[in-house]
Short mmCIF file of C-alpha atoms in Angstrom, two decimals:
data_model
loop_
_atom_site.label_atom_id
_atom_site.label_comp_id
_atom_site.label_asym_id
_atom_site.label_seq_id
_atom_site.Cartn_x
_atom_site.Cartn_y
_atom_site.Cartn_z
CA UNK A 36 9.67 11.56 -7.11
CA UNK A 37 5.80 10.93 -8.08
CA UNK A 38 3.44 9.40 -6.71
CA UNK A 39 -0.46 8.71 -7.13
CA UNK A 40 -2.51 10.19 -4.09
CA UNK A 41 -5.69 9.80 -5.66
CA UNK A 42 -8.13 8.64 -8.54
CA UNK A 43 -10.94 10.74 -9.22
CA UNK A 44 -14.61 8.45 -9.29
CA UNK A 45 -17.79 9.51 -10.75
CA UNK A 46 -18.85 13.40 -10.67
CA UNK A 47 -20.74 14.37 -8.10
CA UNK A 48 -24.05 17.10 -8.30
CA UNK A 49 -23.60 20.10 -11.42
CA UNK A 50 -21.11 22.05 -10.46
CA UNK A 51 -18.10 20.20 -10.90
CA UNK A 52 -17.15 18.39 -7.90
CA UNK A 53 -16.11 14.54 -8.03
CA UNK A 54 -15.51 11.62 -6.18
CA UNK A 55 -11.86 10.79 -4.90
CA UNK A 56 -10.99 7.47 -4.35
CA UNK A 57 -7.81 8.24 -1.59
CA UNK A 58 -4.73 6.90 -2.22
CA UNK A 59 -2.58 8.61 0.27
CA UNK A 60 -2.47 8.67 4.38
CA UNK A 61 -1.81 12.21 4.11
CA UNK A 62 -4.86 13.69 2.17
CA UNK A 63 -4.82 17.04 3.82
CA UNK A 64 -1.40 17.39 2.79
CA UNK A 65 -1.27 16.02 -1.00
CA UNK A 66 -5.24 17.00 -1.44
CA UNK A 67 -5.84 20.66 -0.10
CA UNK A 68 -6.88 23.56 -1.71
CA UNK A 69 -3.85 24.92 -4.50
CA UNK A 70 -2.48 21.95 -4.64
CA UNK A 71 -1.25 21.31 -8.36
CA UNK A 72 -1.25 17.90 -9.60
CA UNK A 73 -0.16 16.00 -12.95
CA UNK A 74 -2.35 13.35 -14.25
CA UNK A 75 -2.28 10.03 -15.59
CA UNK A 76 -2.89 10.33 -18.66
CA UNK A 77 -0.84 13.66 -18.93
CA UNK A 78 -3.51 15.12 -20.98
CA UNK A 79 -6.37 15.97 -18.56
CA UNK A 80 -3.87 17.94 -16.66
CA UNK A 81 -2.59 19.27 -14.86
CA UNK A 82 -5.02 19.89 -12.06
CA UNK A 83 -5.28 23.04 -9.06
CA UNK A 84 -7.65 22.05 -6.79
CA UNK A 85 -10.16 24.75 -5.83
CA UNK A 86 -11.91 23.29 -3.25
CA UNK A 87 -12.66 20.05 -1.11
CA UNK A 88 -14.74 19.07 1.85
CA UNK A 89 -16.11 15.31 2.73
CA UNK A 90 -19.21 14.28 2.20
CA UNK A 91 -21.22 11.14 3.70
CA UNK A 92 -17.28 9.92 4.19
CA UNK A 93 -16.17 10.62 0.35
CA UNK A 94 -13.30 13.10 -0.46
CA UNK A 95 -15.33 15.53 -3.03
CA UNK A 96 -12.52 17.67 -4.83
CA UNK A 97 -13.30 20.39 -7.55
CA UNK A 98 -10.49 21.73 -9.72
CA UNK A 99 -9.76 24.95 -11.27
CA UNK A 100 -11.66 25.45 -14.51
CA UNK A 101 -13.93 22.36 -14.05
CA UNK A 102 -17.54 23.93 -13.52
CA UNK A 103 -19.83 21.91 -14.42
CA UNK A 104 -20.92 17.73 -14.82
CA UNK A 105 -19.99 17.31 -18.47
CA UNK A 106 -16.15 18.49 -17.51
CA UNK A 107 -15.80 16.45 -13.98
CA UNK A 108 -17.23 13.58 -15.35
CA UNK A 109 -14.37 14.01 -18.76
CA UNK A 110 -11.68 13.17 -15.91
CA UNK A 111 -13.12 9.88 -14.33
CA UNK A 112 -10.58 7.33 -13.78
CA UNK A 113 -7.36 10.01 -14.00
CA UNK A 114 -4.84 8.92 -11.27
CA UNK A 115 -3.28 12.20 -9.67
CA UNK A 116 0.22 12.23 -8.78
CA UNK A 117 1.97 14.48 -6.39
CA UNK A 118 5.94 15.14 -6.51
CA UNK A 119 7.44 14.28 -3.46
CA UNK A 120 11.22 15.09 -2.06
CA UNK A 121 12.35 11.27 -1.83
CA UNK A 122 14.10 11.55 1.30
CA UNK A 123 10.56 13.31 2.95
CA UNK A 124 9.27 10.45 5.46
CA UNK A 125 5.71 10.50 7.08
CA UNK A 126 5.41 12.31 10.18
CA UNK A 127 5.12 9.25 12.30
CA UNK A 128 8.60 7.30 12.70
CA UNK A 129 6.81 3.64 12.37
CA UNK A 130 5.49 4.98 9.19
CA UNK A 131 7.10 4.93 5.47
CA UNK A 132 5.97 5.54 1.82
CA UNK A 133 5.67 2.63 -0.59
CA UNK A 134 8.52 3.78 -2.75
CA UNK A 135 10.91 3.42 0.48
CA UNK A 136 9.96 0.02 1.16
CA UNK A 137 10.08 -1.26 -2.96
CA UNK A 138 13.51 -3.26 -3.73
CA UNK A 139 14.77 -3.49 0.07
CA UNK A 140 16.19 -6.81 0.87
CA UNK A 141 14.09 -9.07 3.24
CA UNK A 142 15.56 -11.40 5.86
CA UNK A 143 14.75 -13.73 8.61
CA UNK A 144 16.23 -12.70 12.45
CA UNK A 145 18.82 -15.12 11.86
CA UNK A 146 20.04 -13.76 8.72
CA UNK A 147 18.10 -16.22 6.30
CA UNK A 148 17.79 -14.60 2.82
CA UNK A 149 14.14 -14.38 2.12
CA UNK A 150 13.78 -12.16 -1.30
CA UNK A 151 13.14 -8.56 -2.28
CA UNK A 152 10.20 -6.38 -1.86
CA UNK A 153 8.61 -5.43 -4.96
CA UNK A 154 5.14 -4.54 -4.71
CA UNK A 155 3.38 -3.39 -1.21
CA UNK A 156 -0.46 -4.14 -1.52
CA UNK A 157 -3.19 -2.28 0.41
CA UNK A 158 -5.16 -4.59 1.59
CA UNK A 159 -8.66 -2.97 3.80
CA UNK A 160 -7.67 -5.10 6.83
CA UNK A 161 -3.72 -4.39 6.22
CA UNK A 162 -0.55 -4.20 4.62
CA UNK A 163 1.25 -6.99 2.77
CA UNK A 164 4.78 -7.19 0.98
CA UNK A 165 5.26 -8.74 -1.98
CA UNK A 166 7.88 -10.50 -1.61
CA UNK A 167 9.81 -12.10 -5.06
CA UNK A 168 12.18 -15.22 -4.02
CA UNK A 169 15.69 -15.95 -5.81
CA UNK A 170 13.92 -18.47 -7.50
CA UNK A 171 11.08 -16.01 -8.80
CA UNK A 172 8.25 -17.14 -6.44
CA UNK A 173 6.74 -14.75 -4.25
CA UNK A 174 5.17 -14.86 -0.69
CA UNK A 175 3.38 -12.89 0.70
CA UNK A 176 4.22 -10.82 4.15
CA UNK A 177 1.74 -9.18 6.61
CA UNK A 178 3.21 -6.09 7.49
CA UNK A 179 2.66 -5.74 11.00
CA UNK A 180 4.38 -5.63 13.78
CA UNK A 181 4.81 -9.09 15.43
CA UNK A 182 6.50 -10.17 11.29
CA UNK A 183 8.19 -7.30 10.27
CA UNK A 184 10.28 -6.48 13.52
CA UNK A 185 12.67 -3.90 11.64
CA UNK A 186 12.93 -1.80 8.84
CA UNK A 187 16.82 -0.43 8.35
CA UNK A 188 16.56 2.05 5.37
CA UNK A 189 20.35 2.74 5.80
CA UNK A 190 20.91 -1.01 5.16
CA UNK A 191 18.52 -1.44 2.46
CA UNK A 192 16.14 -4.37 4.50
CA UNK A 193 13.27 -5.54 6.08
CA UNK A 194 13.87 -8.13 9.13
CA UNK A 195 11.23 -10.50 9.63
CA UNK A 196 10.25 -13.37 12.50
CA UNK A 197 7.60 -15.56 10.16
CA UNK A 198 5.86 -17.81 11.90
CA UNK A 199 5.93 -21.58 10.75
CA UNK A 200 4.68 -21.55 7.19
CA UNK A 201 4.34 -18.48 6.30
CA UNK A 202 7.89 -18.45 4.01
CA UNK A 203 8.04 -21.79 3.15
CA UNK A 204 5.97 -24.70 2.18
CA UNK A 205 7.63 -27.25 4.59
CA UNK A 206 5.35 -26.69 7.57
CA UNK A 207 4.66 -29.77 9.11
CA UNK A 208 1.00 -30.79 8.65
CA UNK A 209 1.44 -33.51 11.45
CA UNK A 210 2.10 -32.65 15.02
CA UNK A 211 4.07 -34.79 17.60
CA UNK A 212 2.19 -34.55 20.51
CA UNK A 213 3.01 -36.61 23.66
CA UNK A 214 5.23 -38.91 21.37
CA UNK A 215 2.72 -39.33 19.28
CA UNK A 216 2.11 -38.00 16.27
CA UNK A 217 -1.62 -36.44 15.68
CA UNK A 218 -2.36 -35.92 12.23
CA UNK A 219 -5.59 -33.77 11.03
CA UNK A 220 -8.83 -34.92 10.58
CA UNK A 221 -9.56 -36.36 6.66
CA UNK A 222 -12.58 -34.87 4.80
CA UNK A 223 -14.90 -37.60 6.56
CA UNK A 224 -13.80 -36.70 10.08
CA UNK A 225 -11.36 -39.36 10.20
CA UNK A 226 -7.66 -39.04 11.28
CA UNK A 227 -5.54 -40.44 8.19
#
């Protein structure tokens, strides 16, 4: 299986060195020195990395036969891809890779039929599913913990505990509180 665990930025200095734009949790593993890589597009590779080191918190990579600006600068925007054994699972048990987590089923605790996963987006402050309904709408899942309570890769599914809203549209805006029902404030401060 292949997957992207990088795109190369803007070149960096003279002597053939770029920016690498991460796209993997396992860097040292996917980005170290030897490593060969295909590209996307096919033609500007495929790519041995020579060297790498961080600098000022950037991955700078240089690859075997790329010396100088003009020829690191040629392979901006290339995606690298990695193959990867399929059934190969991140070190840490709580972790998985995208393409584990694409098409499984995803249900509520009490067996509700939610939709499938198709997309997993990498949001900076975290994870969310994609979600596509039977009807072709999607929602959008947090992955973290107190949602997504189980992942069964034998059984093809996510299980999820949602809180009130999140997977449907019905959440009540008004609250019955005391016997009363207290409805949110109106644009002018006033309770409708």
């Amino acid at each position: 299986m292949q997957l992207v665990v990088a795109r190369i930025g803007r070149a960096h200095g003279i002597k053939g060195e770029v920016t690498v734009e991460v796209r993997t949790d396992e860097p040292e593993l996917r980005l170290g020195p030897g490593a060969v890589l295909t590209t996307d597009p096919a033609s500007a590779g495929p790519l041995t990395i020579e060297t790498g080191r961080v600098h000022s918190g950037r991955l700078l990579l240089r690859f075997e036969g790329v010396h100088d600006r003009n020829g690191a600068e040629a392979l901006r925007n290339t995606l690298l891809i990695a193959d990867v054994d399929p059934d190969e699972r991140p070190e840490d048990e709580d972790e998985y890779y995208d393409h584990q987590l694409i098409d499984l089923d995803v249900v509520t605790k009490d067996g509700e039929q939610v939709g499938r996963i198709t997309e997993i987006s990498h949001l900076p402050s975290q994870d969310l599913f994609v979600v596509e309904r039977p009807d072709g709408t999607e929602v959008y899942v947090p992955f973290v913990e107190e949602i997504v309570t189980e992942i069964d890769l034998e059984e093809q599914r996510a299980v999820i505990d949602p809180p009130p809203g999140l997977i449907d549209d019905r959440a009540d805006r008004d609250e019955v509180v005391d016997g009363h029902s207290a409805s949110a404030p109106d644009a002018a401060g006033e309770e409708a």
